[in-house]
Amino acid sequence: MNELTQQYRINPKQMRNELKRFSLVYKFALDEMNTKINILKEEFIHIHDYNPIEHCNSRLKSPESIMKKVHRKNLNFSMESIRENIKDIAGIRIICPFITDVYKIGEMIEKQKDIELVEHIKNPKPNGYQSLHLIIKIPVFMSDRVEMVFVELQIRTIAMDFWASLEHKIYYKYDKDIPERIKKDLKDAALSAAELDLKMESINNEVVNLKAKDQDDDLQILNEALNSQKTNIQSVLNAFLVNVPNELKK
């Protein structure tokens, strides 16, 4: 941090305070996105009787992390430069049970009218990591202005989140380049996690189909029972109405 402040000749306390004020709008953006995600989650639980969002968490880059990234990307130290070039100051991670849920939630977020999609990344990385990354802009309504703020969304399955979390811990324990054999093992583990996702998705689809079939069978039994009951009631009514003209019995 001291090297960075000397590079830009800015008082460390002044720089930290500037970044804290600057970061506040990103906190508000996280608050808005978390509200949107919670609304989706509540709707699915109470209306659709299913929840495609297992859990989610959010994070805001610290002033120190922002400055390190400014230095690493060789950017000018200005709020405008940071605002335009660093798109992951505010980040949200959404964990879903199944692969289809990942894309379902991503599509729902993209379709919201006040959200601007900036970047859509779904290709796996060389290390085997697979998830859906969205860079979006969301309006934050301040007292004197409206700011469009970048938010990074990572949408993963449970299996891929498990892999990514452990991979992160492994890399941070070893502060040098990871040996190639370990990189290969990590990639193999990522592919195994992807296979697990596909298997669990297949099992879930089969269970859904079985449940739908059971419901159809129950509905058919209920209809047959109601038709039988209707016939019995009609027979009783006809017995009581033996002296009534046939046209009135209909």
PDB file of C-alpha atoms in Angstrom:
ATOM      1  CA  MET A   1       0.000   0.000   0.000  1.00  0.00           C
ATOM      2  CA  ASN A   2       2.858   2.393   0.840  1.00  0.00           C
ATOM      3  CA  GLU A   3       4.463   1.784  -2.562  1.00  0.00           C
ATOM      4  CA  LEU A   4       1.204   2.623  -4.263  1.00  0.00           C
ATOM      5  CA  THR A   5       0.689   5.816  -2.327  1.00  0.00           C
ATOM      6  CA  GLN A   6       4.261   6.913  -3.108  1.00  0.00           C
ATOM      7  CA  GLN A   7       3.720   6.068  -6.778  1.00  0.00           C
ATOM      8  CA  TYR A   8       0.682   8.313  -6.981  1.00  0.00           C
ATOM      9  CA  ARG A   9       1.940  10.792  -4.346  1.00  0.00           C
ATOM     10  CA  ILE A  10      -1.303  10.701  -2.445  1.00  0.00           C
ATOM     11  CA  ASN A  11      -1.652  10.851   1.298  1.00  0.00           C
ATOM     12  CA  PRO A  12      -2.568   7.282   2.433  1.00  0.00           C
ATOM     13  CA  LYS A  13      -5.342   8.455   4.742  1.00  0.00           C
ATOM     14  CA  GLN A  14      -6.783  10.746   2.074  1.00  0.00           C
ATOM     15  CA  MET A  15      -6.651   7.960  -0.519  1.00  0.00           C
ATOM     16  CA  ARG A  16      -8.317   5.450   1.822  1.00  0.00           C
ATOM     17  CA  ASN A  17     -11.093   7.906   2.672  1.00  0.00           C
ATOM     18  CA  GLU A  18     -11.678   8.692  -0.997  1.00  0.00           C
ATOM     19  CA  LEU A  19     -11.989   5.016  -1.831  1.00  0.00           C
ATOM     20  CA  LYS A  20     -14.330   4.401   1.099  1.00  0.00           C
ATOM     21  CA  ARG A  21     -16.683   7.111  -0.136  1.00  0.00           C
ATOM     22  CA  PHE A  22     -16.292   5.848  -3.684  1.00  0.00           C
ATOM     23  CA  SER A  23     -17.100   2.262  -2.583  1.00  0.00           C
ATOM     24  CA  LEU A  24     -20.328   3.281  -0.866  1.00  0.00           C
ATOM     25  CA  VAL A  25     -22.264   3.375  -4.138  1.00  0.00           C
ATOM     26  CA  TYR A  26     -21.106  -0.204  -4.837  1.00  0.00           C
ATOM     27  CA  LYS A  27     -22.480  -1.264  -1.456  1.00  0.00           C
ATOM     28  CA  PHE A  28     -25.834   0.232  -2.465  1.00  0.00           C
ATOM     29  CA  ALA A  29     -25.665  -1.711  -5.756  1.00  0.00           C
ATOM     30  CA  LEU A  30     -25.092  -4.933  -3.792  1.00  0.00           C
ATOM     31  CA  ASP A  31     -28.065  -4.099  -1.564  1.00  0.00           C
ATOM     32  CA  GLU A  32     -30.291  -3.657  -4.629  1.00  0.00           C
ATOM     33  CA  MET A  33     -29.132  -6.875  -6.278  1.00  0.00           C
ATOM     34  CA  ASN A  34     -29.524  -8.857  -3.061  1.00  0.00           C
ATOM     35  CA  THR A  35     -33.090  -7.575  -2.810  1.00  0.00           C
ATOM     36  CA  LYS A  36     -33.795  -8.713  -6.377  1.00  0.00           C
ATOM     37  CA  ILE A  37     -32.341 -12.164  -5.696  1.00  0.00           C
ATOM     38  CA  ASN A  38     -34.292 -12.522  -2.447  1.00  0.00           C
ATOM     39  CA  ILE A  39     -37.520 -11.631  -4.260  1.00  0.00           C
ATOM     40  CA  LEU A  40     -36.867 -14.380  -6.826  1.00  0.00           C
ATOM     41  CA  LYS A  41     -36.047 -16.827  -4.042  1.00  0.00           C
ATOM     42  CA  GLU A  42     -39.198 -16.020  -2.050  1.00  0.00           C
ATOM     43  CA  GLU A  43     -41.388 -16.215  -5.150  1.00  0.00           C
ATOM     44  CA  PHE A  44     -40.122 -19.682  -6.034  1.00  0.00           C
ATOM     45  CA  ILE A  45     -40.511 -20.958  -2.479  1.00  0.00           C
ATOM     46  CA  HIS A  46     -44.074 -19.683  -1.972  1.00  0.00           C
ATOM     47  CA  ILE A  47     -45.545 -19.879  -5.481  1.00  0.00           C
ATOM     48  CA  HIS A  48     -43.616 -22.512  -7.417  1.00  0.00           C
ATOM     49  CA  ASP A  49     -42.910 -24.775  -4.422  1.00  0.00           C
ATOM     50  CA  TYR A  50     -39.287 -25.080  -5.547  1.00  0.00           C
ATOM     51  CA  ASN A  51     -36.165 -23.039  -4.859  1.00  0.00           C
ATOM     52  CA  PRO A  52     -33.472 -22.838  -7.584  1.00  0.00           C
ATOM     53  CA  ILE A  53     -31.267 -20.688  -5.319  1.00  0.00           C
ATOM     54  CA  GLU A  54     -29.490 -22.710  -2.642  1.00  0.00           C
ATOM     55  CA  HIS A  55     -27.802 -19.666  -1.136  1.00  0.00           C
ATOM     56  CA  CYS A  56     -25.912 -16.539  -2.154  1.00  0.00           C
ATOM     57  CA  ASN A  57     -23.299 -14.222  -0.708  1.00  0.00           C
ATOM     58  CA  SER A  58     -21.819 -10.891  -1.680  1.00  0.00           C
ATOM     59  CA  ARG A  59     -18.537  -9.109  -1.209  1.00  0.00           C
ATOM     60  CA  LEU A  60     -17.138  -5.625  -1.674  1.00  0.00           C
ATOM     61  CA  LYS A  61     -13.470  -5.128  -2.562  1.00  0.00           C
ATOM     62  CA  SER A  62     -11.516  -3.304   0.116  1.00  0.00           C
ATOM     63  CA  PRO A  63      -9.710  -0.042  -0.734  1.00  0.00           C
ATOM     64  CA  GLU A  64      -6.405  -1.966  -0.519  1.00  0.00           C
ATOM     65  CA  SER A  65      -7.625  -4.603  -3.010  1.00  0.00           C
ATOM     66  CA  ILE A  66      -8.813  -1.896  -5.385  1.00  0.00           C
ATOM     67  CA  MET A  67      -5.450  -0.153  -5.272  1.00  0.00           C
ATOM     68  CA  LYS A  68      -3.580  -3.404  -5.883  1.00  0.00           C
ATOM     69  CA  LYS A  69      -5.695  -4.041  -8.952  1.00  0.00           C
ATOM     70  CA  VAL A  70      -5.118  -0.459 -10.167  1.00  0.00           C
ATOM     71  CA  HIS A  71      -1.395  -1.090  -9.851  1.00  0.00           C
ATOM     72  CA  ARG A  72      -1.546  -4.552 -11.475  1.00  0.00           C
ATOM     73  CA  LYS A  73      -3.548  -3.269 -14.468  1.00  0.00           C
ATOM     74  CA  ASN A  74      -1.349  -0.179 -14.735  1.00  0.00           C
ATOM     75  CA  LEU A  75      -4.315   2.202 -14.546  1.00  0.00           C
ATOM     76  CA  ASN A  76      -4.348   5.870 -13.721  1.00  0.00           C
ATOM     77  CA  PHE A  77      -5.342   6.551 -10.158  1.00  0.00           C
ATOM     78  CA  SER A  78      -8.589   8.403 -10.614  1.00  0.00           C
ATOM     79  CA  MET A  79     -12.126   7.570  -9.567  1.00  0.00           C
ATOM     80  CA  GLU A  80     -13.256   7.729 -13.181  1.00  0.00           C
ATOM     81  CA  SER A  81     -10.565   5.301 -14.330  1.00  0.00           C
ATOM     82  CA  ILE A  82     -11.404   2.854 -11.543  1.00  0.00           C
ATOM     83  CA  ARG A  83     -15.133   3.182 -12.249  1.00  0.00           C
ATOM     84  CA  GLU A  84     -14.709   2.332 -15.930  1.00  0.00           C
ATOM     85  CA  ASN A  85     -11.987  -0.328 -15.761  1.00  0.00           C
ATOM     86  CA  ILE A  86     -12.522  -2.333 -12.583  1.00  0.00           C
ATOM     87  CA  LYS A  87     -15.816  -4.182 -12.916  1.00  0.00           C
ATOM     88  CA  ASP A  88     -15.634  -6.551  -9.951  1.00  0.00           C
ATOM     89  CA  ILE A  89     -15.589  -4.126  -7.010  1.00  0.00           C
ATOM     90  CA  ALA A  90     -19.068  -5.397  -6.128  1.00  0.00           C
ATOM     91  CA  GLY A  91     -19.563  -9.132  -6.495  1.00  0.00           C
ATOM     92  CA  ILE A  92     -22.342 -11.627  -5.811  1.00  0.00           C
ATOM     93  CA  ARG A  93     -22.108 -15.411  -5.892  1.00  0.00           C
ATOM     94  CA  ILE A  94     -25.312 -17.394  -6.372  1.00  0.00           C
ATOM     95  CA  ILE A  95     -25.251 -21.139  -5.675  1.00  0.00           C
ATOM     96  CA  CYS A  96     -27.858 -23.311  -7.410  1.00  0.00           C
ATOM     97  CA  PRO A  97     -28.707 -27.012  -6.985  1.00  0.00           C
ATOM     98  CA  PHE A  98     -28.595 -27.948 -10.675  1.00  0.00           C
ATOM     99  CA  ILE A  99     -27.066 -26.775 -13.974  1.00  0.00           C
ATOM    100  CA  THR A 100     -30.447 -25.818 -15.446  1.00  0.00           C
ATOM    101  CA  ASP A 101     -31.067 -23.618 -12.393  1.00  0.00           C
ATOM    102  CA  VAL A 102     -27.830 -21.717 -13.086  1.00  0.00           C
ATOM    103  CA  TYR A 103     -29.009 -20.672 -16.547  1.00  0.00           C
ATOM    104  CA  LYS A 104     -32.605 -20.170 -15.409  1.00  0.00           C
ATOM    105  CA  ILE A 105     -31.540 -17.649 -12.748  1.00  0.00           C
ATOM    106  CA  GLY A 106     -29.061 -15.989 -15.116  1.00  0.00           C
ATOM    107  CA  GLU A 107     -31.774 -15.519 -17.734  1.00  0.00           C
ATOM    108  CA  MET A 108     -34.235 -14.095 -15.193  1.00  0.00           C
ATOM    109  CA  ILE A 109     -31.686 -11.543 -14.020  1.00  0.00           C
ATOM    110  CA  GLU A 110     -30.743 -10.573 -17.587  1.00  0.00           C
ATOM    111  CA  LYS A 111     -34.403  -9.937 -18.460  1.00  0.00           C
ATOM    112  CA  GLN A 112     -35.013  -7.419 -15.675  1.00  0.00           C
ATOM    113  CA  LYS A 113     -35.599  -4.073 -17.360  1.00  0.00           C
ATOM    114  CA  ASP A 114     -33.421  -1.939 -15.106  1.00  0.00           C
ATOM    115  CA  ILE A 115     -30.409  -4.234 -15.518  1.00  0.00           C
ATOM    116  CA  GLU A 116     -27.933  -3.682 -18.349  1.00  0.00           C
ATOM    117  CA  LEU A 117     -25.989  -6.772 -19.398  1.00  0.00           C
ATOM    118  CA  VAL A 118     -22.367  -5.807 -20.120  1.00  0.00           C
ATOM    119  CA  GLU A 119     -20.681  -9.193 -20.427  1.00  0.00           C
ATOM    120  CA  HIS A 120     -21.833 -12.822 -20.475  1.00  0.00           C
ATOM    121  CA  ILE A 121     -19.163 -15.479 -19.836  1.00  0.00           C
ATOM    122  CA  LYS A 122     -20.023 -19.185 -19.781  1.00  0.00           C
ATOM    123  CA  ASN A 123     -16.994 -20.907 -21.276  1.00  0.00           C
ATOM    124  CA  PRO A 124     -14.919 -23.118 -18.937  1.00  0.00           C
ATOM    125  CA  LYS A 125     -11.464 -21.870 -17.990  1.00  0.00           C
ATOM    126  CA  PRO A 126      -8.311 -23.921 -18.747  1.00  0.00           C
ATOM    127  CA  ASN A 127      -8.229 -25.087 -15.106  1.00  0.00           C
ATOM    128  CA  GLY A 128     -11.594 -26.804 -15.635  1.00  0.00           C
ATOM    129  CA  TYR A 129     -13.653 -24.225 -13.762  1.00  0.00           C
ATOM    130  CA  GLN A 130     -17.174 -23.905 -15.137  1.00  0.00           C
ATOM    131  CA  SER A 131     -19.823 -21.428 -14.076  1.00  0.00           C
ATOM    132  CA  LEU A 132     -21.875 -18.577 -15.456  1.00  0.00           C
ATOM    133  CA  HIS A 133     -20.332 -15.120 -15.064  1.00  0.00           C
ATOM    134  CA  LEU A 134     -22.348 -11.990 -15.748  1.00  0.00           C
ATOM    135  CA  ILE A 135     -21.067  -8.439 -15.646  1.00  0.00           C
ATOM    136  CA  ILE A 136     -24.060  -6.153 -15.298  1.00  0.00           C
ATOM    137  CA  LYS A 137     -24.813  -2.514 -14.596  1.00  0.00           C
ATOM    138  CA  ILE A 138     -27.546  -1.583 -12.158  1.00  0.00           C
ATOM    139  CA  PRO A 139     -28.897   1.904 -11.413  1.00  0.00           C
ATOM    140  CA  VAL A 140     -28.279   3.282  -7.940  1.00  0.00           C
ATOM    141  CA  PHE A 141     -30.526   6.221  -7.083  1.00  0.00           C
ATOM    142  CA  MET A 142     -28.632   8.729  -4.966  1.00  0.00           C
ATOM    143  CA  SER A 143     -30.066  11.941  -3.545  1.00  0.00           C
ATOM    144  CA  ASP A 144     -28.708  14.066  -6.401  1.00  0.00           C
ATOM    145  CA  ARG A 145     -28.035  11.603  -9.243  1.00  0.00           C
ATOM    146  CA  VAL A 146     -28.445   8.150 -10.697  1.00  0.00           C
ATOM    147  CA  GLU A 147     -25.298   6.072 -11.135  1.00  0.00           C
ATOM    148  CA  MET A 148     -25.011   2.942 -13.281  1.00  0.00           C
ATOM    149  CA  VAL A 149     -22.791   0.644 -11.241  1.00  0.00           C
ATOM    150  CA  PHE A 150     -20.918  -2.499 -12.309  1.00  0.00           C
ATOM    151  CA  VAL A 151     -21.711  -5.705 -10.415  1.00  0.00           C
ATOM    152  CA  GLU A 152     -20.091  -9.076 -11.101  1.00  0.00           C
ATOM    153  CA  LEU A 153     -22.361 -12.118 -10.740  1.00  0.00           C
ATOM    154  CA  GLN A 154     -21.008 -15.651 -10.433  1.00  0.00           C
ATOM    155  CA  ILE A 155     -23.684 -18.332 -10.679  1.00  0.00           C
ATOM    156  CA  ARG A 156     -22.488 -21.854  -9.825  1.00  0.00           C
ATOM    157  CA  THR A 157     -23.785 -25.273  -8.909  1.00  0.00           C
ATOM    158  CA  ILE A 158     -23.110 -26.688  -5.437  1.00  0.00           C
ATOM    159  CA  ALA A 159     -20.521 -29.114  -6.862  1.00  0.00           C
ATOM    160  CA  MET A 160     -18.635 -26.424  -8.769  1.00  0.00           C
ATOM    161  CA  ASP A 161     -18.694 -24.043  -5.801  1.00  0.00           C
ATOM    162  CA  PHE A 162     -17.196 -26.792  -3.624  1.00  0.00           C
ATOM    163  CA  TRP A 163     -14.395 -27.324  -6.167  1.00  0.00           C
ATOM    164  CA  ALA A 164     -13.738 -23.614  -6.698  1.00  0.00           C
ATOM    165  CA  SER A 165     -13.561 -22.892  -2.948  1.00  0.00           C
ATOM    166  CA  LEU A 166     -11.013 -25.652  -2.332  1.00  0.00           C
ATOM    167  CA  GLU A 167      -8.994 -24.709  -5.425  1.00  0.00           C
ATOM    168  CA  HIS A 168      -8.810 -21.143  -4.094  1.00  0.00           C
ATOM    169  CA  LYS A 169      -7.547 -22.362  -0.707  1.00  0.00           C
ATOM    170  CA  ILE A 170      -4.923 -24.623  -2.338  1.00  0.00           C
ATOM    171  CA  TYR A 171      -3.544 -21.800  -4.483  1.00  0.00           C
ATOM    172  CA  TYR A 172      -3.339 -19.404  -1.549  1.00  0.00           C
ATOM    173  CA  LYS A 173      -1.489 -21.922   0.624  1.00  0.00           C
ATOM    174  CA  TYR A 174       1.247 -22.160  -1.998  1.00  0.00           C
ATOM    175  CA  ASP A 175       2.585 -18.718  -2.910  1.00  0.00           C
ATOM    176  CA  LYS A 176       4.619 -19.960  -5.910  1.00  0.00           C
ATOM    177  CA  ASP A 177       3.600 -21.427  -9.253  1.00  0.00           C
ATOM    178  CA  ILE A 178       1.577 -24.598  -8.765  1.00  0.00           C
ATOM    179  CA  PRO A 179       3.346 -27.689 -10.255  1.00  0.00           C
ATOM    180  CA  GLU A 180       1.841 -28.976 -13.485  1.00  0.00           C
ATOM    181  CA  ARG A 181       0.828 -32.324 -11.984  1.00  0.00           C
ATOM    182  CA  ILE A 182      -1.245 -30.526  -9.331  1.00  0.00           C
ATOM    183  CA  LYS A 183      -2.833 -28.335 -11.991  1.00  0.00           C
ATOM    184  CA  LYS A 184      -3.760 -31.496 -13.897  1.00  0.00           C
ATOM    185  CA  ASP A 185      -5.228 -33.093 -10.763  1.00  0.00           C
ATOM    186  CA  LEU A 186      -7.279 -29.961 -10.105  1.00  0.00           C
ATOM    187  CA  LYS A 187      -8.559 -29.958 -13.670  1.00  0.00           C
ATOM    188  CA  ASP A 188      -9.485 -33.650 -13.382  1.00  0.00           C
ATOM    189  CA  ALA A 189     -11.318 -32.854 -10.149  1.00  0.00           C
ATOM    190  CA  ALA A 190     -13.214 -30.044 -11.920  1.00  0.00           C
ATOM    191  CA  LEU A 191     -14.261 -32.442 -14.685  1.00  0.00           C
ATOM    192  CA  SER A 192     -15.413 -34.927 -12.032  1.00  0.00           C
ATOM    193  CA  ALA A 193     -17.488 -32.171 -10.427  1.00  0.00           C
ATOM    194  CA  ALA A 194     -19.016 -31.409 -13.842  1.00  0.00           C
ATOM    195  CA  GLU A 195     -19.834 -35.103 -14.321  1.00  0.00           C
ATOM    196  CA  LEU A 196     -21.437 -35.160 -10.875  1.00  0.00           C
ATOM    197  CA  ASP A 197     -23.566 -32.151 -11.854  1.00  0.00           C
ATOM    198  CA  LEU A 198     -24.776 -33.951 -14.983  1.00  0.00           C
ATOM    199  CA  LYS A 199     -25.542 -37.136 -13.041  1.00  0.00           C
ATOM    200  CA  MET A 200     -27.487 -35.308 -10.333  1.00  0.00           C
ATOM    201  CA  GLU A 201     -29.369 -33.342 -13.002  1.00  0.00           C
ATOM    202  CA  SER A 202     -30.355 -36.616 -14.689  1.00  0.00           C
ATOM    203  CA  ILE A 203     -31.539 -38.124 -11.385  1.00  0.00           C
ATOM    204  CA  ASN A 204     -33.515 -34.982 -10.578  1.00  0.00           C
ATOM    205  CA  ASN A 205     -35.215 -35.001 -13.995  1.00  0.00           C
ATOM    206  CA  GLU A 206     -36.183 -38.641 -13.534  1.00  0.00           C
ATOM    207  CA  VAL A 207     -37.683 -37.919 -10.112  1.00  0.00           C
ATOM    208  CA  VAL A 208     -39.613 -34.927 -11.520  1.00  0.00           C
ATOM    209  CA  ASN A 209     -41.018 -37.135 -14.303  1.00  0.00           C
ATOM    210  CA  LEU A 210     -42.013 -39.838 -11.801  1.00  0.00           C
ATOM    211  CA  LYS A 211     -43.732 -37.251  -9.619  1.00  0.00           C
ATOM    212  CA  ALA A 212     -45.631 -35.871 -12.623  1.00  0.00           C
ATOM    213  CA  LYS A 213     -46.720 -39.408 -13.590  1.00  0.00           C
ATOM    214  CA  ASP A 214     -47.893 -40.118 -10.023  1.00  0.00           C
ATOM    215  CA  GLN A 215     -49.879 -36.880 -10.039  1.00  0.00           C
ATOM    216  CA  ASP A 216     -51.478 -37.829 -13.381  1.00  0.00           C
ATOM    217  CA  ASP A 217     -52.378 -41.261 -12.006  1.00  0.00           C
ATOM    218  CA  ASP A 218     -53.880 -39.704  -8.861  1.00  0.00           C
ATOM    219  CA  LEU A 219     -55.871 -37.264 -10.996  1.00  0.00           C
ATOM    220  CA  GLN A 220     -57.215 -40.086 -13.146  1.00  0.00           C
ATOM    221  CA  ILE A 221     -58.281 -42.070 -10.047  1.00  0.00           C
ATOM    222  CA  LEU A 222     -59.965 -38.966  -8.634  1.00  0.00           C
ATOM    223  CA  ASN A 223     -61.841 -38.326 -11.894  1.00  0.00           C
ATOM    224  CA  GLU A 224     -63.014 -41.927 -12.037  1.00  0.00           C
ATOM    225  CA  ALA A 225     -64.212 -41.704  -8.432  1.00  0.00           C
ATOM    226  CA  LEU A 226     -66.063 -38.443  -9.117  1.00  0.00           C
ATOM    227  CA  ASN A 227     -67.685 -39.880 -12.261  1.00  0.00           C
ATOM    228  CA  SER A 228     -68.735 -42.965 -10.337  1.00  0.00           C
ATOM    229  CA  GLN A 229     -70.156 -40.815  -7.547  1.00  0.00           C
ATOM    230  CA  LYS A 230     -71.988 -38.670 -10.084  1.00  0.00           C
ATOM    231  CA  THR A 231     -73.565 -41.796 -11.610  1.00  0.00           C
ATOM    232  CA  ASN A 232     -74.662 -43.004  -8.171  1.00  0.00           C
ATOM    233  CA  ILE A 233     -76.205 -39.638  -7.323  1.00  0.00           C
ATOM    234  CA  GLN A 234     -78.020 -39.545 -10.652  1.00  0.00           C
ATOM    235  CA  SER A 235     -79.433 -43.038  -9.989  1.00  0.00           C
ATOM    236  CA  VAL A 236     -80.723 -41.967  -6.587  1.00  0.00           C
ATOM    237  CA  LEU A 237     -82.330 -38.848  -8.054  1.00  0.00           C
ATOM    238  CA  ASN A 238     -83.967 -40.865 -10.807  1.00  0.00           C
ATOM    239  CA  ALA A 239     -85.396 -43.243  -8.203  1.00  0.00           C
ATOM    240  CA  PHE A 240     -87.019 -40.329  -6.374  1.00  0.00           C
ATOM    241  CA  LEU A 241     -88.279 -38.768  -9.603  1.00  0.00           C
ATOM    242  CA  VAL A 242     -90.005 -41.825 -11.117  1.00  0.00           C
ATOM    243  CA  ASN A 243     -93.262 -39.940 -11.507  1.00  0.00           C
ATOM    244  CA  VAL A 244     -91.729 -36.867 -13.067  1.00  0.00           C
ATOM    245  CA  PRO A 245     -91.680 -36.515 -16.881  1.00  0.00           C
ATOM    246  CA  ASN A 246     -88.377 -37.625 -18.451  1.00  0.00           C
ATOM    247  CA  GLU A 247     -87.531 -34.157 -19.819  1.00  0.00           C
ATOM    248  CA  LEU A 248     -87.462 -32.768 -16.237  1.00  0.00           C
ATOM    249  CA  LYS A 249     -85.049 -35.418 -15.044  1.00  0.00           C
ATOM    250  CA  LYS A 250     -82.267 -34.173 -17.323  1.00  0.00           C
TER     251      LYS A 250
END
